[in-house]
Each structure stands twice: as structure tokens, then as C-alpha cells.
């Protein structure tokens, strides 16, 4: 029973398959990113390579700590949008986020006024942190969209455009804590806006996500004025070591999590939204049924899908998540409930449950 | 459910300020992974900064006193969280500045930081402090006492940053301070306490995400399913291995290799008696209802999928076999 060695073999296989360079696992190289060199940053500020190319930054690297802090803060806000700032540096065409901290302002409507409060807090926090060894500058902001996806709303776009005019380099990150918990994977997006009047080249559509009906107009109007950056994560050697060990205590939580129970409200909302979208799609399709006159207008580009197809995609996604949750419940039921004290366990069967679900490798 | 193997602390020769015996206080400690990652990040940062500034003393980062040559400097900080009755839950932490000369904490800094954090997390109180190193130092008691006027019984969290690949347990220890009578005079000493890792769902998912570097994009439904099931599989494997350990232990006890430990036997017996976990009829009903709900959702999704495909098919048929009704162009106009 060597969970650590089989886990490390599995990880090495995975790393090989995903072409992670060997340097990524060397502890000194991993930790090199934590060094903050003032002169390099000052030089970058003077050169401003981003001033000429609106598409200059293409990637972002987020540290494990920053991700954890942002997700926890976003989740703590519940259904209220929360926001905070990120500290880091830039390196070539990547913005590196080392740390994040929360701001004591909430809500979207009052965002413009709250900027003053936020700036005060931010200045105080940054100066204090410099004393304690956190030398990086503020390099972006993050906020949460609980339940309605990772994209920039109209207010967000104008805020970000303002920031990109005056405090470059700046990055906008959006986190959806509700979808994170529901889907079991982190829902996060990093964006930068194009300057006004800039015509972006036609971008391939990024990963599709479902947007609730009441927000879809806001999304559609502005979705062309910003672009998404690739997100990768990094962690220090000590972090990896600790996280590995953490698994020894963590597996209990993994097994005992019940996504079905936790997400009831969210799923109900999603289904409701889906029903509305279905009605809309039905209305659109009904018009096209009669006569070929309208046919040519229906011929769309290959990329766009008819509303009905979109609804189908959304419904499959929700259902898949539900099925995952149900599978966990069924597995737990088999493990812990199908035991009867009357049956005499044979001498060689150590497990207390009847059917042996998994055989240890 | 913590394995009994966690409960056996090693006894070493007690230094004047510490003892490794288990704490007799009734506090239960819960630690969030965020704190661990925080402390580790702080340490890595300071180490990287000190390494790059060469042999000059770590003046670019106000880290802390007592750094031996070649050893990474110690870092210090504060832990905050919530205390409800006897349960102490540590949620978050932040860095502190230590005055290298006098070895005491910078109080103004602490207060400023506390204020800032209070604005964002109004429920959290200062619960104690943390530091890195392999063992408790003599100067730590001073700092501990200084913190006592913020919180009457602060906790001290020590993280050992040396990476030791053979160790199986988290190198994090939590110490409490207790008044013991040593050599006739009451002295405060550190005693170790046990703790459990507590988490919220979102934290668990992001820790999982970063720890195993899962593919961040959506992937197909098949990969998502695989990822989900792999997670559960590893958890169950862990459960299996722990159960086997207990079983082997019991068998050895039966054979007489190991002296019989009654308290352990009682624990195991109570554990076994807890299964089956749920046996009521109401549970079965609710469970079946949930099962049926999910199946219904799958059914509906299937239906939607079918009708969408059907719709596309009908559209295609309509397009290709359009009968010329009012159009004068005739057949083939829409080819």
C-alpha cells in the first residue's frame, strides 16, 4: 500500500503525455518564478510593449495561492458578487498573478462609486505588504459572477477599459463559484479588453458556456470587445509537497462530498432557464416551418447553431453533472449501506461491505 | 474518521519551553488548506528573494531573526479564524513583521493588518500565529506571550519547510500553551495538539485542481466523467488501504504479536457497529426519489436531443425536396 509511489507514477505518466517540460518539476526552477526583480519590472514599464499591440498579452499564469484565495472569497460571497485585486508581475506575453486579496466592497451597481474606497484600501494594503515581503504590484482585479458564467458585463468592460488606459498592465479575472461547485471543476476566465474602435480579428469561439436568459443581452452586446487569455497554474515545490501530503487527509472530504444536495437551488434555476430558452427556440422555429421563402435566411454560417441545438447542449451539460452527483451517491450507498451484521465475514475479506467495488492496484 | 495511527505522538526529550506530550486541553482544532498554502507561499517568496539578493543580509524582505547560515530565513505571521465554544477553526492567515533586533513583533503593523482584514472578513479574529522551522525555538515563547494580550490563549502553528519525500504526514504542528509546574515554579510551555483538516466544497475543488493539474478546459463528456470517477476511485483506494491497516493490526493482536489494547478495540468495534450507515425506510424512499429525479432529467435531455436532431433532419428534407408551390422558378431553385 504505497499510495504515494503509484500516485507519483501516475503523475509522471500524465506529465509525459501532456508535454510538461522536465524543468517544471525541478524545485529550483519551480521556485524561480517567486523571485521579484524590481529592475526588470521597471524596464518593462518603460518599454511598454503592450502600448502598440492590443493583443500583446496572450497568457496568464496564476499561482496556487491566488487561485485558492479567489475561489474561497468568491464562494464566501454566496450569491453576491464580490471583488478583489491581484498582485503580480508581467513576463513577456504573460501576466503572472502571484497573490490576490479581497476588497471590502460588494455589488455591481455601486461599483463606480466604490472605486474610491477600493483604491484607499488597495494603497494601504500594498504599502503594508511591501514591508512584509510582498513586493509585487497590483496587476489586475477579479470579481465573481455567481451562477451566470465567466464573461465581462457592460460595466465590467467599461471598468476594464478605464483600467487599461491608466494602470497598465492590468488583467480582469472572473470566477463563478456556483458553477465551480456544481461542475466539480474551477470556472474561471481571464480577459483583456480591446481599445475602443479596434477591430479584432475573427477569433475562434472559445469554450461554450451557457448564459442565463436575463443576462444574455448584456453578454452579446459586449462579447466582441474583449478577448480571453489562456490560463495556466503554477505552484512552488513546497506547495506540491504539501498538497500531496494533504491528500492523505483530504480523501475523506472527497468521498463525503454530496454535489447533488449542495446544488439543488442552482440546478432548479438552470432548468427553469432552460425551459424559457426552449420556448424561445420553439417560437423561432415555428416561423421557419412554413414555406421555402424563409429558407434562405435560415442558412447560417457553420459556426452558429440554431437555438434548439444550443438548448440541447445546455441540457446535456446539466444532466451530465447531475449524473456525476448521482454516481457518487450510489457508490457511497454501496460502500456503506449494503452491510448486514448478520453475515459472517470470511477470514480473508477485510472490507466490511459486501460487493468489493474497487480492487487495489 | 481519522485513522487511529494519527493519534500516537512521538515522545522526545523535552526542551525547557516545549514538551511533545499531547495537549490536555479540550480544544478541537480545524485547519483549512488555505492557511497551509499561505504559509508555504510566504516561505517560498522569502527564500527566493533572499537567494537572489546574494550574500547581503535579507534586507529586501523583512523576514525574521535567527536565520542560520545556509538555512532559509524563518517567516512569521498571524492566523485568523473563528472560535465557537471549544472548536477553533483556522481559516486564513497573513504575514507579520518581526523586529530582528529585539525579536518582538511589530505591534503597529499587526494592528494595521488586523484592521484591513476585519473590513473584508468581519467574522474572523486573531487566533494565534505561525512560523516556519523544524522545531520550536526558545524565542518563540516570547512572541507567544506578546500575542497573549490579543487572544488569551493563542495557538502556534509550525510548518516544517524541509521537503522530506519519505514522510507521510503533513509537517504542520499546532501547539497550545499551558501552565505547568516545572521545578516548583509555574511555567508556560508548548504542548502539541491534534487537528483535522476542514474544508468547504469550493476550497476542495480548487485544491484538487491545483494539486493534480487537471486539464482546465471542458474536454469532452468522457474526459469529465473519467476525471470525476478517478477522484472517487482514489478516495476509495485510500479508504481500502486504511481499512486493511486496521485489519492487519487486529489480526496481529489476535495472534498475540502485539499487546492487546482495549481502547483501540473499543474504537474499532464502535466503528464497525456504525455500519450500515443509514437503514431507515425514509432514507431509502428519499434516495430512490433522487435517483428517479436524475433519471427523469436524463430522459428529458435525451428527448430534447432527439427532437433537435429530428428538427434538423426535417429541415434538411424540406430544403432538398421542396415542392414548387407558388414559386415560378420550378424545381431545383433551391439546390
XYZ file of C-alpha atoms in Angstrom:
696
model
C 0.000 0.000 0.000
C 2.105 2.762 -1.335
C -0.319 5.424 -2.455
C 2.459 7.937 -2.853
C 4.533 5.875 -5.283
C 1.644 4.884 -7.515
C 0.440 8.448 -7.411
C 3.833 9.696 -8.466
C 3.992 7.176 -11.290
C 0.575 8.293 -12.431
C 1.659 11.896 -12.291
C 4.795 11.253 -14.288
C 2.778 9.476 -16.938
C 0.378 12.364 -17.076
C 3.189 14.877 -17.303
C 4.766 12.930 -20.121
C 1.515 12.787 -22.021
C 0.920 16.472 -21.618
C 4.438 17.536 -22.543
C 5.259 19.270 -19.319
C 8.959 20.060 -19.561
C 11.207 18.458 -17.012
C 12.172 21.866 -15.695
C 8.696 22.219 -14.361
C 9.368 19.549 -11.793
C 12.776 20.747 -10.734
C 12.300 22.516 -7.383
C 14.665 25.395 -8.043
C 13.175 26.165 -11.405
C 9.697 25.987 -9.953
C 10.553 28.433 -7.257
C 12.363 30.840 -9.559
C 9.066 32.391 -10.513
C 8.663 33.655 -6.968
C 11.610 35.971 -7.291
C 10.663 39.584 -7.812
C 13.185 41.679 -9.642
C 12.459 45.364 -9.394
C 14.742 46.416 -12.232
C 13.175 44.032 -14.735
C 9.720 45.295 -13.899
C 10.782 48.939 -14.111
C 12.300 48.327 -17.526
C 9.127 46.684 -18.733
C 7.148 49.677 -17.544
C 9.321 51.978 -19.571
C 9.263 49.937 -22.735
C 5.521 49.342 -22.666
C 5.350 46.656 -25.333
C 1.634 46.487 -24.791
C 1.008 50.029 -25.936
C 1.345 49.095 -29.574
C -0.283 45.709 -29.644
C -3.729 45.352 -28.118
C -3.298 41.610 -28.281
C 0.119 41.627 -26.636
C -0.703 39.564 -23.566
C -1.817 36.102 -24.506
C -1.359 34.014 -21.422
C -1.667 34.285 -17.727
C -0.145 32.164 -15.015
C -1.956 32.058 -11.727
C -0.340 30.786 -8.567
C -1.993 28.134 -6.453
C -2.332 30.568 -3.575
C -4.042 33.239 -5.658
C -6.495 30.750 -7.113
C -7.371 29.339 -3.722
C -7.882 32.774 -2.197
C -10.036 33.993 -5.056
C -12.254 30.931 -5.130
C -12.725 30.919 -1.367
C -13.559 34.611 -1.328
C -15.967 34.278 -4.253
C -17.699 31.350 -2.604
C -17.929 33.155 0.715
C -19.906 35.862 -1.014
C -22.699 33.414 -1.773
C -24.950 34.933 -4.385
C -23.497 38.413 -4.050
C -20.795 39.484 -6.441
C -17.514 40.144 -4.675
C -14.338 41.651 -5.991
C -10.701 41.927 -5.171
C -7.303 42.760 -6.579
C -4.459 40.632 -7.780
C -0.764 41.253 -7.347
C 1.960 40.017 -9.625
C 4.201 40.923 -12.488
C 4.409 40.595 -16.225
C 6.851 38.498 -18.194
C 6.947 38.701 -21.951
C 3.482 37.998 -23.207
C 2.261 36.563 -19.932
C 0.837 38.215 -16.885
C 1.783 36.353 -13.734
C -0.554 36.523 -10.768
C 1.201 35.750 -7.507
C -1.354 36.707 -4.924
C -4.834 38.068 -4.529
C -6.647 39.962 -1.814
C -10.240 40.824 -1.249
C -11.702 44.302 -1.271
C -14.380 45.364 1.164
C -16.874 46.379 -1.482
C -19.775 44.382 -2.832
C -22.341 44.512 -5.552
C -22.274 45.634 -9.145
C -24.486 48.691 -9.283
C -22.401 50.749 -6.929
C -19.132 49.637 -8.447
C -18.232 53.005 -9.954
C -18.571 54.864 -6.662
C -16.931 52.168 -4.673
C -13.755 52.585 -6.673
C -12.629 55.370 -4.349
C -12.996 53.189 -1.261
C -11.335 50.363 -3.038
C -8.358 52.489 -4.041
C -7.827 53.633 -0.492
C -7.863 50.086 0.784
C -5.616 48.964 -2.004
C -2.986 51.616 -1.343
C -2.925 50.870 2.357
C -2.736 47.150 1.780
C 0.037 47.386 -0.807
C 2.248 49.621 1.311
C 1.830 47.415 4.321
C 2.553 44.315 2.346
C 5.761 45.704 0.934
C 7.072 45.770 4.461
C 6.206 42.154 4.951
C 7.979 40.959 1.871
C 5.271 41.083 -0.756
C 6.967 43.193 -3.367
C 4.762 42.812 -6.388
C 2.438 45.470 -7.689
C -1.228 45.277 -8.389
C -1.612 43.684 -11.775
C -5.323 43.103 -12.122
C -8.693 42.691 -10.499
C -11.045 39.792 -10.077
C -14.730 39.518 -9.331
C -17.326 36.824 -9.188
C -20.387 36.057 -11.278
C -22.193 33.598 -9.032
C -24.158 31.265 -11.263
C -24.051 33.072 -14.549
C -20.726 32.254 -16.103
C -17.326 33.788 -16.738
C -17.593 36.779 -19.055
C -17.439 40.561 -18.827
C -20.632 42.537 -18.447
C -21.093 46.035 -19.798
C -19.982 47.691 -16.563
C -17.053 45.308 -16.336
C -15.953 46.157 -19.856
C -16.009 49.896 -19.191
C -14.175 49.476 -15.879
C -11.527 47.350 -17.520
C -11.106 49.738 -20.446
C -10.557 52.556 -17.982
C -8.017 50.492 -16.083
C -6.196 49.543 -19.223
C -5.886 53.172 -20.168
C -4.348 54.323 -16.914
C -2.861 51.440 -14.994
C -1.313 49.072 -17.466
C -0.609 46.183 -17.316
C -3.982 45.142 -15.998
C -5.946 41.945 -16.169
C -9.581 41.110 -15.470
C -10.456 37.749 -13.982
C -13.957 36.411 -13.453
C -14.814 33.450 -11.257
C -18.102 31.614 -10.975
C -18.146 29.861 -7.595
C -21.593 28.317 -8.051
C -20.681 26.622 -11.293
C -17.373 25.565 -9.794
C -19.094 23.639 -7.070
C -21.737 22.268 -9.386
C -19.408 21.061 -12.087
C -16.587 19.967 -9.802
C -14.007 21.985 -11.698
C -12.911 25.580 -11.376
C -14.835 28.025 -13.563
C -12.518 30.928 -14.226
C -11.793 33.260 -17.112
C -9.113 35.890 -17.714
C -9.812 38.777 -20.058
C -8.394 41.936 -21.511
C -10.403 44.482 -23.442
C -9.570 45.875 -26.825
C -9.262 49.637 -27.016
C -12.265 51.427 -28.480
C -12.519 51.422 -32.234
C -10.189 48.475 -32.547
C -11.477 45.853 -34.914
C -10.379 42.481 -33.590
C -9.546 39.681 -35.985
C -12.190 36.998 -36.094
C -11.467 34.801 -33.139
C -12.409 31.169 -32.897
C -15.169 30.713 -30.399
C -13.764 29.705 -27.059
C -15.283 27.071 -24.850
C -19.003 27.424 -24.961
C -20.820 28.231 -21.766
C -24.459 28.657 -21.110
C -25.640 32.128 -20.145
C -28.963 32.694 -18.406
C -31.615 34.460 -20.471
C -31.730 37.590 -18.378
C -28.036 38.221 -18.928
C -27.664 37.101 -22.460
C -28.249 40.517 -23.984
C -25.543 42.073 -21.866
C -23.214 39.280 -22.888
C -23.968 39.515 -26.581
C -23.521 43.272 -26.882
C -20.055 43.304 -25.415
C -18.600 39.925 -26.197
C -16.589 41.249 -29.098
C -14.825 43.983 -27.200
C -12.579 41.721 -25.154
C -10.593 38.561 -25.576
C -9.770 35.699 -23.303
C -6.297 34.709 -22.207
C -5.048 31.179 -21.655
C -4.784 30.313 -18.013
C -2.176 28.032 -16.544
C -1.407 27.436 -12.911
C 1.812 27.054 -11.066
C 2.884 26.198 -7.567
C 6.110 26.041 -5.644
C 7.946 22.850 -4.799
C 6.915 23.173 -1.180
C 3.321 23.677 -2.268
C 3.336 20.492 -4.319
C 4.864 18.558 -1.493
C 2.315 19.850 0.986
C -0.581 19.318 -1.369
C 0.488 15.727 -1.917
C 0.519 15.151 1.806
C -2.750 16.973 2.185
C -4.378 14.297 0.098
C -3.764 11.866 2.942
C -6.231 13.797 4.993
C -8.391 15.034 2.215
C -9.741 11.880 0.762
C -12.412 11.818 3.406
C -13.826 15.083 2.132
C -13.765 13.909 -1.458
C -15.721 10.813 -0.606
C -18.160 12.594 1.626
C -18.983 15.479 -0.697
C -22.548 15.459 -1.968
C -22.838 17.672 -5.011
C -26.471 16.748 -5.546
C -27.543 18.188 -2.243
C -25.433 21.291 -2.444
C -26.548 22.334 -5.885
C -30.278 21.858 -5.733
C -31.114 25.551 -5.990
C -28.702 26.157 -8.787
C -29.892 23.186 -10.832
C -33.511 24.192 -10.369
C -32.656 27.662 -11.643
C -30.835 26.217 -14.609
C -33.743 24.017 -15.603
C -36.123 26.936 -15.339
C -33.866 28.987 -17.572
C -33.622 26.086 -19.988
C -37.399 25.882 -20.216
C -37.564 29.567 -21.119
C -34.916 29.167 -23.764
C -36.776 26.196 -25.179
C -39.907 28.244 -25.542
C -37.979 30.946 -27.311
C -36.368 28.434 -29.638
C -39.726 26.911 -30.384
C -41.123 30.287 -31.297
C -38.268 30.937 -33.692
C -38.519 27.561 -35.346
C -42.265 27.753 -35.838
C -41.794 30.606 -38.281
C -39.471 28.725 -40.473
C -41.694 25.717 -40.855
C -43.960 27.230 -43.472
C -42.754 27.564 -46.965
C -39.416 27.719 -48.522
C -39.481 31.507 -48.823
C -37.862 31.878 -45.459
C -35.445 29.073 -46.068
C -32.503 31.034 -47.452
C -32.447 33.278 -44.439
C -32.060 30.231 -42.273
C -28.862 29.283 -43.954
C -26.392 30.399 -41.309
C -22.658 30.152 -41.077
C -21.460 26.773 -39.926
C -20.281 28.164 -36.624
C -23.638 29.392 -35.403
C -26.071 26.898 -34.128
C -29.782 27.066 -34.124
C -31.211 27.939 -30.725
C -32.566 24.444 -30.352
C -29.116 22.937 -30.712
C -27.800 25.332 -28.071
C -30.561 24.327 -25.705
C -29.700 20.702 -26.312
C -26.081 21.339 -25.438
C -27.029 23.109 -22.225
C -29.393 20.383 -21.158
C -26.780 17.693 -21.777
C -24.264 19.581 -19.669
C -26.600 19.969 -16.730
C -27.672 16.375 -16.947
C -24.097 15.121 -17.070
C -23.309 16.978 -13.859
C -26.379 15.557 -12.199
C -25.458 12.061 -13.237
C -21.984 12.522 -11.766
C -23.553 13.542 -8.495
C -25.876 10.586 -8.546
C -22.999 8.211 -9.233
C -21.211 9.447 -6.125
C -24.331 8.872 -4.082
C -24.829 5.367 -5.421
C -21.212 4.462 -4.791
C -21.434 5.695 -1.241
C -24.606 3.748 -0.771
C -22.929 0.551 -1.910
C -19.905 1.176 0.253
C -21.591 1.990 3.476
C -25.120 0.725 3.384
C -25.013 -2.738 1.966
C -23.628 -4.267 5.100
C -25.559 -6.597 7.293
C -24.315 -7.503 10.744
C -25.704 -10.999 10.424
C -23.383 -12.085 7.584
C -20.190 -13.651 8.869
C -17.219 -12.125 7.136
C -14.786 -14.716 5.857
C -11.263 -14.555 7.223
C -9.751 -13.171 4.076
C -12.259 -10.403 3.363
C -11.107 -7.325 5.238
C -13.697 -4.953 3.840
C -16.907 -4.574 5.661
C -19.043 -4.004 2.592
C -20.485 -6.825 0.573
C -19.529 -6.175 -3.020
C -15.920 -5.087 -3.458
C -16.232 -2.022 -5.679
C -12.571 -1.343 -6.429
C -9.600 -3.602 -6.363
C -6.453 -2.002 -5.091
C -3.774 -1.897 -7.729
C -12.970 9.498 10.506
C -9.318 9.767 11.370
C -7.256 6.631 11.392
C -6.066 5.670 14.865
C -2.497 5.723 13.611
C -2.677 9.521 13.678
C -3.128 9.626 17.393
C 0.253 8.414 18.577
C 2.629 11.360 19.133
C 6.327 10.725 19.497
C 7.831 11.497 22.860
C 11.189 13.232 22.762
C 13.383 14.771 25.390
C 11.546 17.922 26.470
C 13.300 21.201 25.838
C 12.772 23.802 28.555
C 9.984 25.536 26.685
C 8.246 22.678 24.984
C 7.029 19.242 25.542
C 5.755 16.874 22.939
C 3.042 15.308 25.044
C -0.483 15.542 23.759
C -2.443 18.506 24.925
C -4.860 18.016 27.749
C -6.994 20.982 26.820
C -10.372 20.273 25.338
C -9.956 22.324 22.204
C -10.512 20.763 18.816
C -8.620 22.411 16.014
C -9.730 22.593 12.432
C -7.334 23.788 9.820
C -8.180 24.985 6.337
C -5.812 24.180 3.474
C -5.671 27.849 2.529
C -3.599 28.542 5.624
C -1.101 25.854 4.704
C -0.716 27.164 1.176
C -0.404 30.704 2.546
C 2.447 29.836 4.885
C 4.201 27.804 2.225
C 3.922 30.664 -0.255
C 5.285 33.144 2.272
C 8.247 30.927 2.936
C 8.975 30.323 -0.746
C 8.783 34.007 -1.530
C 11.180 34.996 1.192
C 13.548 32.192 0.284
C 13.557 33.183 -3.386
C 14.109 36.826 -2.546
C 16.924 36.078 -0.138
C 18.596 33.787 -2.631
C 18.543 36.398 -5.371
C 19.908 39.185 -3.213
C 23.025 37.078 -2.753
C 25.066 37.181 0.396
C 23.739 40.519 1.591
C 21.596 40.140 4.645
C 17.962 39.715 3.810
C 17.295 43.406 3.903
C 14.994 43.429 0.915
C 12.497 41.405 2.839
C 11.835 41.896 6.488
C 11.666 38.263 7.296
C 12.858 37.409 10.731
C 15.602 36.803 13.177
C 17.542 33.692 13.801
C 18.446 32.531 10.303
C 21.328 30.150 10.369
C 23.856 30.283 7.553
C 22.594 28.343 4.557
C 19.172 27.945 6.117
C 16.186 29.743 4.670
C 15.061 32.566 6.938
C 12.131 31.995 9.201
C 8.908 33.726 8.426
C 6.237 34.816 10.822
C 2.618 35.606 10.536
C -0.753 35.620 12.147
C -3.568 33.136 11.822
C -7.166 34.219 11.930
C -10.389 32.367 12.156
C -13.388 31.648 14.284
C -13.682 30.127 17.719
C -17.010 28.601 18.639
C -17.020 27.131 22.101
C -14.266 24.538 22.159
C -13.827 24.343 18.413
C -11.171 26.526 16.909
C -11.373 26.837 13.154
C -8.448 28.470 11.395
C -9.486 29.948 8.089
C -6.837 32.328 6.900
C -3.516 33.893 7.720
C -1.384 36.922 6.918
C 2.239 37.917 7.230
C 3.806 39.805 10.113
C 6.947 41.800 10.544
C 9.414 40.760 13.171
C 11.883 43.227 14.570
C 15.196 41.463 14.045
C 16.904 43.314 16.847
C 14.590 42.823 19.742
C 12.935 39.683 18.465
C 9.463 41.038 19.084
C 6.606 41.569 16.721
C 5.846 44.925 15.219
C 2.623 45.786 17.013
C 1.581 48.699 14.846
C 1.879 46.531 11.788
C -0.190 43.809 13.354
C -2.920 46.215 14.267
C -2.992 47.808 10.844
C -3.232 44.436 9.169
C -5.920 43.317 11.561
C -7.984 46.374 10.707
C -7.675 45.756 6.997
C -8.680 42.143 7.309
C -11.576 42.979 9.572
C -13.080 45.073 6.821
C -13.208 42.183 4.440
C -13.789 39.301 6.834
C -15.672 40.768 9.756
C -16.170 37.399 11.465
C -12.560 36.429 11.836
C -10.489 37.024 14.946
C -6.798 36.687 15.545
C -6.382 33.176 16.837
C -2.634 32.907 17.042
C 0.495 32.986 14.980
C 2.589 30.833 12.726
C 6.188 30.333 11.878
C 8.397 28.026 9.840
C 11.210 25.880 11.031
C 11.935 22.330 12.022
C 11.305 22.709 15.701
C 10.143 25.136 18.301
C 12.725 27.756 19.200
C 13.361 29.248 22.595
C 12.456 32.724 21.445
C 9.045 31.567 20.335
C 7.648 31.687 23.827
C 8.367 35.411 23.988
C 6.380 36.052 20.847
C 3.652 33.794 22.119
C 3.390 35.719 25.355
C 3.314 39.004 23.465
C 0.357 37.777 21.498
C -1.498 36.816 24.609
C -2.944 40.247 25.065
C -4.699 39.935 21.728
C -6.069 36.495 22.421
C -5.833 34.868 25.867
C -4.771 31.525 24.569
C -3.249 31.830 21.157
C -2.245 28.869 19.042
C 1.129 28.416 17.471
C 1.300 26.776 14.091
C 4.655 25.456 12.982
C 5.355 24.413 9.433
C 8.448 22.443 8.599
C 9.519 23.607 5.163
C 12.137 20.974 4.506
C 10.882 18.661 1.847
C 11.195 15.143 3.083
C 9.837 12.794 0.481
C 9.537 9.856 2.797
C 7.235 11.455 5.292
C 3.587 10.595 5.078
C 2.157 13.173 7.400
C 1.706 16.888 6.982
C 4.702 18.697 8.508
C 2.351 21.078 10.270
C 2.029 21.020 14.035
C -0.220 23.064 16.235
C 0.918 23.989 19.704
C -1.024 25.399 22.559
C 0.436 26.935 25.660
C -0.268 25.532 29.057
C 0.757 26.411 32.533
C 2.728 23.576 34.027
C 4.681 23.380 37.202
C 8.290 22.607 36.449
C 10.915 22.523 39.164
C 8.499 24.066 41.584
C 7.678 27.160 39.516
C 4.762 27.539 37.111
C 5.935 27.956 33.564
C 4.271 28.247 30.254
C 5.199 25.513 27.855
C 4.058 24.451 24.467
C 2.043 21.292 24.123
C 1.112 19.691 20.876
C -2.476 19.414 19.819
C -4.204 17.358 17.245
C -6.065 18.923 14.408
C -8.225 17.938 11.498
C -8.356 19.375 8.040
C -11.630 21.081 7.375
C -12.754 22.396 4.072
C -15.598 23.839 2.094
C -16.525 22.349 -1.249
C -15.114 25.194 -3.311
C -11.794 25.036 -1.485
C -11.580 21.312 -2.014
C -12.205 21.637 -5.733
C -9.572 24.304 -6.239
C -7.008 22.461 -4.129
C -7.748 19.352 -6.134
C -7.442 21.336 -9.314
C -4.050 22.740 -8.488
C -2.725 19.613 -6.850
C -3.419 17.309 -9.713
C -3.225 19.886 -12.504
C -6.312 18.552 -14.178
C -6.934 19.736 -17.716
C -8.520 23.121 -17.331
C -10.682 23.172 -20.405
C -14.059 21.496 -20.696
C -12.910 18.438 -22.514
C -15.431 16.023 -23.826
C -18.037 14.490 -21.611
C -15.978 11.333 -21.494
C -12.918 13.020 -20.003
C -15.026 14.813 -17.440
C -16.621 11.567 -16.420
C -13.210 9.933 -16.233
C -11.864 12.758 -14.079
C -14.788 12.586 -11.705
C -14.618 8.837 -11.313
C -10.845 8.865 -10.906
C -11.207 11.226 -7.984
C -13.681 8.971 -6.292
C -11.600 5.921 -7.108
C -8.508 7.327 -5.407
C -10.540 8.245 -2.360
C -11.921 4.740 -2.136
C -8.463 3.264 -2.593
C -7.337 5.285 0.400
C -10.284 4.025 2.406
C -9.461 0.471 1.445
C -5.819 0.794 2.450
C -6.723 2.280 5.812
C -9.196 -0.487 6.488
C -6.561 -3.064 5.624
C -4.173 -1.489 8.082
C -6.741 -1.810 10.826
C -7.454 -5.372 9.824
C -3.789 -6.370 9.876
C -3.429 -4.738 13.251
C -6.357 -6.691 14.613
C -5.096 -9.959 13.196
C -1.725 -9.372 14.798
C -3.436 -8.635 18.078
C -5.392 -11.830 17.776
C -2.256 -13.858 17.160
C -0.668 -12.259 20.151
C 2.137 -10.414 18.359
C 1.004 -7.117 19.768
C -0.276 -6.488 23.276
C -3.997 -6.114 23.379
C -5.094 -2.505 23.528
C -8.628 -2.318 24.819
C -9.327 1.303 23.989
C -8.330 0.674 20.402
C -10.556 -2.376 20.255
C -13.433 -0.322 21.564
C -12.890 2.282 18.870
C -12.781 -0.317 16.116
C -15.861 -2.027 17.444
C -17.816 1.215 17.537
C -16.671 1.965 14.002
C -17.844 -1.384 12.699
C -21.097 -1.059 14.529
C -21.781 2.239 12.756
C -22.340 0.362 9.521
C -24.738 0.218 7.756
C -24.708 3.983 7.837
C -28.345 4.506 7.097
C -31.002 1.930 7.323
C -34.287 3.705 7.682
C -37.084 3.349 5.204
C -37.355 7.113 4.836
C -33.802 7.254 3.606
C -34.479 4.600 1.015
C -37.527 6.491 -0.186
C -35.665 9.777 -0.471
C -32.753 8.110 -2.146
C -34.978 6.467 -4.723
C -36.730 9.754 -5.328
C -33.440 11.485 -6.008
C -32.420 8.641 -8.260
C -35.651 8.941 -10.179
C -35.291 12.699 -10.464
C -31.910 12.333 -12.064
C -33.196 9.650 -14.406
C -36.061 11.930 -15.346
C -33.617 14.706 -16.152
C -31.627 12.346 -18.323
C -34.834 11.308 -20.068
C -35.780 14.915 -20.750
C -32.325 15.749 -22.011
C -32.468 12.762 -24.325
C -35.825 13.936 -25.571
C -34.504 17.413 -26.257
C -31.567 15.933 -28.066
C -33.806 13.719 -30.180
C -36.198 16.471 -31.086
C -33.317 18.724 -32.051
C -31.832 16.063 -34.329
C -35.274 15.365 -35.737
C -35.778 19.027 -36.398
C -32.532 19.269 -38.289
C -33.442 16.208 -40.321
C -36.817 17.654 -41.228
C -35.239 20.938 -42.226
C -32.794 19.161 -44.457
C -35.529 17.150 -46.081
C -37.568 20.261 -46.610
C -34.674 22.011 -48.208
C -33.781 19.233 -50.576
C -37.237 18.097 -51.598
C -39.030 21.425 -51.772
C -42.078 21.178 -53.993
C -42.557 24.201 -56.187
C -45.800 25.683 -54.872
C -46.002 29.369 -55.609
C -42.508 29.741 -56.929
C -42.245 30.030 -60.648
C -38.620 29.074 -60.742
C -39.523 25.429 -60.575
C -37.706 22.556 -59.072
C -34.061 22.877 -58.467
C -34.296 26.504 -57.498
C -33.111 25.722 -54.012
C -30.392 23.344 -54.898
